Short mmCIF file of N, CA and C in Angstrom, two decimals:
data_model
loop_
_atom_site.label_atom_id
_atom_site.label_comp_id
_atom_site.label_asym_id
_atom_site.label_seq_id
_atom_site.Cartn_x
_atom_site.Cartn_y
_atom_site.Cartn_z
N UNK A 5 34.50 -16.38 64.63
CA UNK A 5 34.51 -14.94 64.42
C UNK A 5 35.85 -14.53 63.80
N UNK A 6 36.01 -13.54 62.93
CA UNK A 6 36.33 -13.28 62.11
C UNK A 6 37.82 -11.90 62.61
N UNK A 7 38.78 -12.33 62.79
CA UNK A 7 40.00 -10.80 63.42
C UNK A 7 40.80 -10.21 62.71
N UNK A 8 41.32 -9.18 63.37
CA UNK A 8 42.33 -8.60 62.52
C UNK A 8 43.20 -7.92 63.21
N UNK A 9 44.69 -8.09 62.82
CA UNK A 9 45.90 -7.99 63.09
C UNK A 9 46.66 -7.05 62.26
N UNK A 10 46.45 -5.79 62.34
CA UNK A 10 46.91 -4.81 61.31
C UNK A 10 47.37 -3.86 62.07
N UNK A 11 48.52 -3.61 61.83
CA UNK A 11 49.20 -1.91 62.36
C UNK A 11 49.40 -0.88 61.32
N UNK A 12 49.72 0.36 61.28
CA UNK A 12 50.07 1.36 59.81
C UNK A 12 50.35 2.21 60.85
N UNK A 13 51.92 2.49 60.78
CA UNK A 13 52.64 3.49 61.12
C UNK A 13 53.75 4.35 60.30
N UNK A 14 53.53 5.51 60.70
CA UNK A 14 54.22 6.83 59.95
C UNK A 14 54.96 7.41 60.88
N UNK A 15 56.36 7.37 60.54
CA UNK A 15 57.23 7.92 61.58
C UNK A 15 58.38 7.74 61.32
N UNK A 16 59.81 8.51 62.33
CA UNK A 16 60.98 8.78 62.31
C UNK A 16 61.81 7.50 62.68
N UNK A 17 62.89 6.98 62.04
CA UNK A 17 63.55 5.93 62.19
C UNK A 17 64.82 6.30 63.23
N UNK A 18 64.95 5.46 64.23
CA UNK A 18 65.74 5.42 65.53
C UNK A 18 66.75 4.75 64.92
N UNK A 19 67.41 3.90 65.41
CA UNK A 19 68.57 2.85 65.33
C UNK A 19 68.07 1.63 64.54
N UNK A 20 68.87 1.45 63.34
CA UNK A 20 69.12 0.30 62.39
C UNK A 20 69.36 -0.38 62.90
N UNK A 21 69.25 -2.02 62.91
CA UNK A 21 70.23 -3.15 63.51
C UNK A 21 70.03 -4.35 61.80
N UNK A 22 71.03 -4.46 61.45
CA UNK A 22 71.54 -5.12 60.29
C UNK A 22 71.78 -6.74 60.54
N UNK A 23 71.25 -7.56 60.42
CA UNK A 23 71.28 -8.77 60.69
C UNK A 23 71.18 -9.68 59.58
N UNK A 24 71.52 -10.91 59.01
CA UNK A 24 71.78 -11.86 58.67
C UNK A 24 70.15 -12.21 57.60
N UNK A 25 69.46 -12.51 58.19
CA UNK A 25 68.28 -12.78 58.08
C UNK A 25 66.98 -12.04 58.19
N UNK A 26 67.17 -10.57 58.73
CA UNK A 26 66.22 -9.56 59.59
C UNK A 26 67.39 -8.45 59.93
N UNK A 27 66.21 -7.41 59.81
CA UNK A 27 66.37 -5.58 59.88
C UNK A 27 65.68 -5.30 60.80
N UNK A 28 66.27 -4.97 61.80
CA UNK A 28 65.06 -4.26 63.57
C UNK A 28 65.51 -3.40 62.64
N UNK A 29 64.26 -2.19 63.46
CA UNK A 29 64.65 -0.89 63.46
C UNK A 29 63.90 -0.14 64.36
N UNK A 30 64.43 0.82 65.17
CA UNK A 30 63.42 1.69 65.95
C UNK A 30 62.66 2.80 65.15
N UNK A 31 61.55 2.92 65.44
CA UNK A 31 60.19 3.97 64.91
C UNK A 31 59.66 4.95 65.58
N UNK A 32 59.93 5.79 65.64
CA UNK A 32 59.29 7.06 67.01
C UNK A 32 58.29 7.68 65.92
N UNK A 33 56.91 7.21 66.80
CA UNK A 33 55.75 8.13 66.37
C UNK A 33 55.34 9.47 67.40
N UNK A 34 54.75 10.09 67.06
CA UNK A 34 54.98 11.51 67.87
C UNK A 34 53.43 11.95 68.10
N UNK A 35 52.92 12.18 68.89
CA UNK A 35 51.57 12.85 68.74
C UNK A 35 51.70 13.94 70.34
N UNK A 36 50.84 14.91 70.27
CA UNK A 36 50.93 15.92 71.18
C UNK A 36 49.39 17.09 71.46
N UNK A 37 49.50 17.57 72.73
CA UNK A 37 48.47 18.33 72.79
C UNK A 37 48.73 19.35 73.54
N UNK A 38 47.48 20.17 74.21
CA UNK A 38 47.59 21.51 74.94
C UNK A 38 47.37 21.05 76.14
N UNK A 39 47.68 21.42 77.26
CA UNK A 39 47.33 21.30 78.70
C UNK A 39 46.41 21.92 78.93
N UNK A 40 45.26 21.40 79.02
CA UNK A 40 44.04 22.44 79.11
C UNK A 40 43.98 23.34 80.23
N UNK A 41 44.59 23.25 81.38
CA UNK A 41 44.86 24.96 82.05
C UNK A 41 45.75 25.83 82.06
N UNK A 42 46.59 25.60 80.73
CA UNK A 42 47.52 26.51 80.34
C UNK A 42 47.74 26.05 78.94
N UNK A 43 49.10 27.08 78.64
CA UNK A 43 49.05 27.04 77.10
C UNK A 43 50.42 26.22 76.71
N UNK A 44 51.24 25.48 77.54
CA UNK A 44 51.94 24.83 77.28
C UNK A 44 51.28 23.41 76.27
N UNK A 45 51.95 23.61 75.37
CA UNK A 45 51.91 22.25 74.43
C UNK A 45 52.97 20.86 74.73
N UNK A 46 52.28 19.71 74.66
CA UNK A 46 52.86 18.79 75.34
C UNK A 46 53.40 17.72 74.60
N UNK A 47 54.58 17.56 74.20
CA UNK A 47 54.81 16.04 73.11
C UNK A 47 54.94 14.97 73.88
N UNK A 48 54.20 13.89 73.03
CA UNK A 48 54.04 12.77 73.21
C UNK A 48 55.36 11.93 72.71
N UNK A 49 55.85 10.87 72.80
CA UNK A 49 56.60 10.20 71.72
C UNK A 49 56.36 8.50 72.31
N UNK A 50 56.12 7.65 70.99
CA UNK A 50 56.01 5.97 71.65
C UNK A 50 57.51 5.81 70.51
N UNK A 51 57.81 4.70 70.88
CA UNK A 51 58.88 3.97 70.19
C UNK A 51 58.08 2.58 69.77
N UNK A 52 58.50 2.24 68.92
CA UNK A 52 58.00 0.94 68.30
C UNK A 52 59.15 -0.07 67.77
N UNK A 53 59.25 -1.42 67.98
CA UNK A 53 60.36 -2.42 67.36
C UNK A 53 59.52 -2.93 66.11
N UNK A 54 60.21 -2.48 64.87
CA UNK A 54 59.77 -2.94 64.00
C UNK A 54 60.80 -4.12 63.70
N UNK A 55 60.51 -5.33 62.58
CA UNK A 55 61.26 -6.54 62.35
C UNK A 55 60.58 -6.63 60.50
N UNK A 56 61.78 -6.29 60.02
CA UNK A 56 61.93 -6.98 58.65
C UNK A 56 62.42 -8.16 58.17
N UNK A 57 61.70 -9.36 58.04
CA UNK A 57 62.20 -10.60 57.88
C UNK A 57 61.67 -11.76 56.78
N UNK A 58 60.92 -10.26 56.03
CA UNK A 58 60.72 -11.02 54.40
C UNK A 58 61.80 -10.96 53.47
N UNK A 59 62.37 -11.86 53.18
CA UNK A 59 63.02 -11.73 52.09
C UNK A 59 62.78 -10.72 51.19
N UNK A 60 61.62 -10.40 50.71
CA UNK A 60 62.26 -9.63 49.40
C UNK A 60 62.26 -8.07 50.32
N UNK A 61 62.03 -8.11 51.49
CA UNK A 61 61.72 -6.54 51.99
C UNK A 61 63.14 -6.24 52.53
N UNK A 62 64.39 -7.49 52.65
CA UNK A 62 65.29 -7.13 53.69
C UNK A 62 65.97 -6.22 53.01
N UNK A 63 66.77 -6.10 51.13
CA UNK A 63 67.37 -5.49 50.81
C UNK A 63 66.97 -3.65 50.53
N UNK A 64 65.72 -3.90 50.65
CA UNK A 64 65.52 -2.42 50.71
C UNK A 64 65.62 -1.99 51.97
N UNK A 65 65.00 -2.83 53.06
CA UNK A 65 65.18 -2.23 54.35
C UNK A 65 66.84 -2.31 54.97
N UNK A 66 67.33 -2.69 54.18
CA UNK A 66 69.00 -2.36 54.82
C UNK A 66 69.32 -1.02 54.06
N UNK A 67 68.82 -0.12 53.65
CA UNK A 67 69.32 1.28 53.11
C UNK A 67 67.78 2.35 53.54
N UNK A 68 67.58 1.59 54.95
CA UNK A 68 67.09 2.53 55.72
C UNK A 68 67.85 3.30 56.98
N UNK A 69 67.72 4.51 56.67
CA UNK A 69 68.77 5.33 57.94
C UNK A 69 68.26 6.20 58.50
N UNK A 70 68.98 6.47 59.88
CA UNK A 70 68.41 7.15 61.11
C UNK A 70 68.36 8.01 60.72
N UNK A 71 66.76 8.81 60.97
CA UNK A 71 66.23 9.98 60.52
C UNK A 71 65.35 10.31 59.56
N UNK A 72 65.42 8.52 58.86
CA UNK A 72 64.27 8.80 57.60
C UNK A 72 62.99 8.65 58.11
N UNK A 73 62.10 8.91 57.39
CA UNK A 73 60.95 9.19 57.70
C UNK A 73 60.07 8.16 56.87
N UNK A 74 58.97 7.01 57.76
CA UNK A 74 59.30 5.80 56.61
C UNK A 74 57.16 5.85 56.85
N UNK A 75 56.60 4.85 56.19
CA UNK A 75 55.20 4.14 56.28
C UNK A 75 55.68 2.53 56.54
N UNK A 76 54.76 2.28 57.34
CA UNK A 76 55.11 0.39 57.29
C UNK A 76 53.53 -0.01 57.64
N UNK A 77 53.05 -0.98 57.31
CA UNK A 77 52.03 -2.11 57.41
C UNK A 77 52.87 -3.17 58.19
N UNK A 78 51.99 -3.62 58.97
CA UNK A 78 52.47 -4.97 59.38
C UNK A 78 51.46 -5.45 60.44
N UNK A 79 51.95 -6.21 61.54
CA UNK A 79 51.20 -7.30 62.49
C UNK A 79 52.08 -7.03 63.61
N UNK A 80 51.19 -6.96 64.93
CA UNK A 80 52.15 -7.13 66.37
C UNK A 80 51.99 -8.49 66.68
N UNK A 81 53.42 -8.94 66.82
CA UNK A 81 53.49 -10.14 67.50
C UNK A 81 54.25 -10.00 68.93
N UNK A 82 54.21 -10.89 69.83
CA UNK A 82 54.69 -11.04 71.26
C UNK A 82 55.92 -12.08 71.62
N UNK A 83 56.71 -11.00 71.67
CA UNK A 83 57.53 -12.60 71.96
C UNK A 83 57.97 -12.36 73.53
N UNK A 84 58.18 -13.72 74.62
CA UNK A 84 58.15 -13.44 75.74
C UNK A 84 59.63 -14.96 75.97
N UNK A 85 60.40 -14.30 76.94
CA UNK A 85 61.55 -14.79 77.59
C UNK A 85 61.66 -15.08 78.96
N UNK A 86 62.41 -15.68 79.19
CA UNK A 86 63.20 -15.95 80.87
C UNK A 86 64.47 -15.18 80.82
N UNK A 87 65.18 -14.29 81.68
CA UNK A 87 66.03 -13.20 82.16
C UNK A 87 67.18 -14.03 82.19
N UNK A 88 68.52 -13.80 82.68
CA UNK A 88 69.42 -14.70 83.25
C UNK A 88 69.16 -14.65 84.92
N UNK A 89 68.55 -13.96 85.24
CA UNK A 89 67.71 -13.58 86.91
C UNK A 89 66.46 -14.01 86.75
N UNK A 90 65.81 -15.05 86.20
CA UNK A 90 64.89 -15.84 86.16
C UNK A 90 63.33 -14.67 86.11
N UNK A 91 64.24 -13.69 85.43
CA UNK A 91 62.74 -12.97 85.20
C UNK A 91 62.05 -13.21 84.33
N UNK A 92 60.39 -12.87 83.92
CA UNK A 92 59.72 -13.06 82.86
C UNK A 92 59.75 -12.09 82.11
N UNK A 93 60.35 -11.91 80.82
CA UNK A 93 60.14 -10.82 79.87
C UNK A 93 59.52 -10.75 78.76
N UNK A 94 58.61 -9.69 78.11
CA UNK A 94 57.92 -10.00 76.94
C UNK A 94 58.24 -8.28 76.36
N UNK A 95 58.10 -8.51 74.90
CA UNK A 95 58.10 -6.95 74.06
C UNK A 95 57.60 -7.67 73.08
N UNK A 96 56.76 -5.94 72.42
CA UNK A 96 55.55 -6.44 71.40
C UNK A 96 56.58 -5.71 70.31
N UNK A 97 56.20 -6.76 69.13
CA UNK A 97 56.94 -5.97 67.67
C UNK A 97 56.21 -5.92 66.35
N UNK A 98 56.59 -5.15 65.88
CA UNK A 98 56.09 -4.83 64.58
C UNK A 98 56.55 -6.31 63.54
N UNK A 99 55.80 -6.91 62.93
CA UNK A 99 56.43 -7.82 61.74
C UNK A 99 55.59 -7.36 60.48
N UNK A 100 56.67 -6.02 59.77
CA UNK A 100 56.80 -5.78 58.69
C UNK A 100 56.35 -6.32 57.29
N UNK A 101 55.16 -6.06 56.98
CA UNK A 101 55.05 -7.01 55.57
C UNK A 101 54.49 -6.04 54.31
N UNK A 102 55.19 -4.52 54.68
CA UNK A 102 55.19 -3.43 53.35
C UNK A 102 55.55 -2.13 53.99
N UNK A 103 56.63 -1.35 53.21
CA UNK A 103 56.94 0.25 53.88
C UNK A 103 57.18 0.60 52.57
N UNK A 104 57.25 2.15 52.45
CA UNK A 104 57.77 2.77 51.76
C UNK A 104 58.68 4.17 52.53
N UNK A 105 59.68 4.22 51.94
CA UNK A 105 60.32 5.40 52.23
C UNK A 105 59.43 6.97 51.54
N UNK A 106 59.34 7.58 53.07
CA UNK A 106 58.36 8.94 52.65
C UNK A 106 59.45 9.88 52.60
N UNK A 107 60.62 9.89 52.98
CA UNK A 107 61.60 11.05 53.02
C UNK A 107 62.64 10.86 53.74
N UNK A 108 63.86 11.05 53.07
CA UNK A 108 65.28 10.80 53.40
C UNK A 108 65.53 12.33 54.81
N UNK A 109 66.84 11.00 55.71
CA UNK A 109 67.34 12.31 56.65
C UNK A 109 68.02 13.30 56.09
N UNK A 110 68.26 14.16 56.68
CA UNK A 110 68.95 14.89 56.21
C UNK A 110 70.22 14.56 56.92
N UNK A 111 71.58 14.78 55.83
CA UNK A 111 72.53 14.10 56.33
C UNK A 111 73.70 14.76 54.80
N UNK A 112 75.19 15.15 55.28
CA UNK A 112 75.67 15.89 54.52
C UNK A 112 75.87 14.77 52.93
N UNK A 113 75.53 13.36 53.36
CA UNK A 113 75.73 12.66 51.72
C UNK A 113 74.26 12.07 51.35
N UNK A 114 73.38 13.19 52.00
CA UNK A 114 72.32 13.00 51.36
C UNK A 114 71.63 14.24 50.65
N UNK A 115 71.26 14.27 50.24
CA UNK A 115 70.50 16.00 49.90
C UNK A 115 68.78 15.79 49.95
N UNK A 116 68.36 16.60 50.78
CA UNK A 116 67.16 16.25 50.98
C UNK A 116 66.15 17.06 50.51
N UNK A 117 65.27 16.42 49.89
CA UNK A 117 64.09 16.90 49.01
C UNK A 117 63.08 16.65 49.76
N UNK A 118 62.38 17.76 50.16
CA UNK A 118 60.81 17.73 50.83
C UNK A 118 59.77 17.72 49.77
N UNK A 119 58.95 16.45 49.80
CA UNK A 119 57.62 16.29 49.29
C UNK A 119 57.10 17.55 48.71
N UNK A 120 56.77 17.85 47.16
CA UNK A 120 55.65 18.42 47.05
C UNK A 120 54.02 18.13 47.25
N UNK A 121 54.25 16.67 47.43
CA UNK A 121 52.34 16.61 47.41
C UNK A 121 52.49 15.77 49.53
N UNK A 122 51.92 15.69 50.00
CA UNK A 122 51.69 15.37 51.48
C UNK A 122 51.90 14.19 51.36
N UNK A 123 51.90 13.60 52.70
CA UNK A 123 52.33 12.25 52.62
C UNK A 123 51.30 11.62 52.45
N UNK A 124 49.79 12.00 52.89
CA UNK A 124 48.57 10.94 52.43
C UNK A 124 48.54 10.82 50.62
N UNK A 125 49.22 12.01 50.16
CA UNK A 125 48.98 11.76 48.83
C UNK A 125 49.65 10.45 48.02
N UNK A 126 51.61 10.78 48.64
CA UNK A 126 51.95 10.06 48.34
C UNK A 126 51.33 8.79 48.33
N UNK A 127 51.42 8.25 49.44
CA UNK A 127 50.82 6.71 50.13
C UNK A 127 49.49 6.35 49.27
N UNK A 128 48.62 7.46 48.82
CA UNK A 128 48.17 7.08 47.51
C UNK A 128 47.93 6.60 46.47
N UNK A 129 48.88 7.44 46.28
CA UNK A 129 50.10 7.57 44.14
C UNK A 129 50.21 6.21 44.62
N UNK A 130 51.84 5.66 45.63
CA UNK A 130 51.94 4.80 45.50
C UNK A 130 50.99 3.75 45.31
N UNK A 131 49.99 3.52 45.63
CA UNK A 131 49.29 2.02 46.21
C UNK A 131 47.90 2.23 44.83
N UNK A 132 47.57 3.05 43.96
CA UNK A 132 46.55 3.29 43.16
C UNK A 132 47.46 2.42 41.67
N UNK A 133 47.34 1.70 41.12
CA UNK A 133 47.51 0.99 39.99
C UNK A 133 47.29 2.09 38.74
N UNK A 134 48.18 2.34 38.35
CA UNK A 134 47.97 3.62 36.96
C UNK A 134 46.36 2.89 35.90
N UNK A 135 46.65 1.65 35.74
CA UNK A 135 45.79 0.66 34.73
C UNK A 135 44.49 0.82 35.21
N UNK A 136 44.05 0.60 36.62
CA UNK A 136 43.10 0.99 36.93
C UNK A 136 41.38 1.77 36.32
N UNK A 137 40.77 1.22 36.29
CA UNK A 137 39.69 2.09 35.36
C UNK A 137 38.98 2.81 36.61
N UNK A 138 39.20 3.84 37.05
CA UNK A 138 38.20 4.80 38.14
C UNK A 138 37.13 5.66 37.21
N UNK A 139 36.07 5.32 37.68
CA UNK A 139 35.02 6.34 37.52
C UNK A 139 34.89 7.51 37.52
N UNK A 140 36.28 7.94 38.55
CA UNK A 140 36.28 9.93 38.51
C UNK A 140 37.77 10.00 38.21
N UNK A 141 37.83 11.17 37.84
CA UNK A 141 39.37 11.79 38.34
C UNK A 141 39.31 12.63 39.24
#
């Protein structure tokens, strides 16, 4: 039988870690709702460990910074340890194998430009081949 191992996340970048070989980075996705017996609205937030450790992805992903707002594809893998207190530890991670930057932080040596077209559009544009022969416009 036949599986699949696919993640696609859209979200705010936490803490860079710059490494040798590989780019962690933290990912806060956000989702939220109403309390259905009142009108308080409720945010959600997960954190995610993403891992950049393709070569050709590391140099772009080292001029990713806290606050940008990124897309990534990739695969969860598991990696699991022994403690120095003989505990068992495991965390699940993202392994990175395509992002694009959707929008820079704002930050005084950056100047930040908000999207005219949405981000599904973008993620689009990007990934549609201009050469392409489509049947509609």
């Amino acid at each position: 039988m036949a599986s699949i191992n696919k993640v696609i996340l859209l979200g705010s970048v936490g803490t860079v870690e710059v490494k040798e070989k590989v780019v962690q980075i933290s990912l806060a996705t956000s989702s939220g709702y109403k309390k259905k017996d009142s009108d308080e609205w409720v945010n959600k937030t997960e954190w995610h460990r993403l891992i950049f450790a393709i070569p050709t992805l590391l140099d772009k992903a080292k001029n990713i910074k806290k606050g940008d707002s990124i897309y990534v594809e990739g695969s969860i893998n598991t990696n699991s340890w022994t403690s120095k207190e003989g505990e068992k530890k495991e965390i699940k991670e993202i392994a990175v194998v395509t992002f694009m930057t959707m929008a820079k932080a704002k930050t005084p040596e950056r100047e930040y430009n908000q999207p005219k077209t949405t981000i599904t559009e973008q993620v689009i544009k990007n990934n549609v081949n201009e050469d392409d022969d489509l049947p509609f416009n």
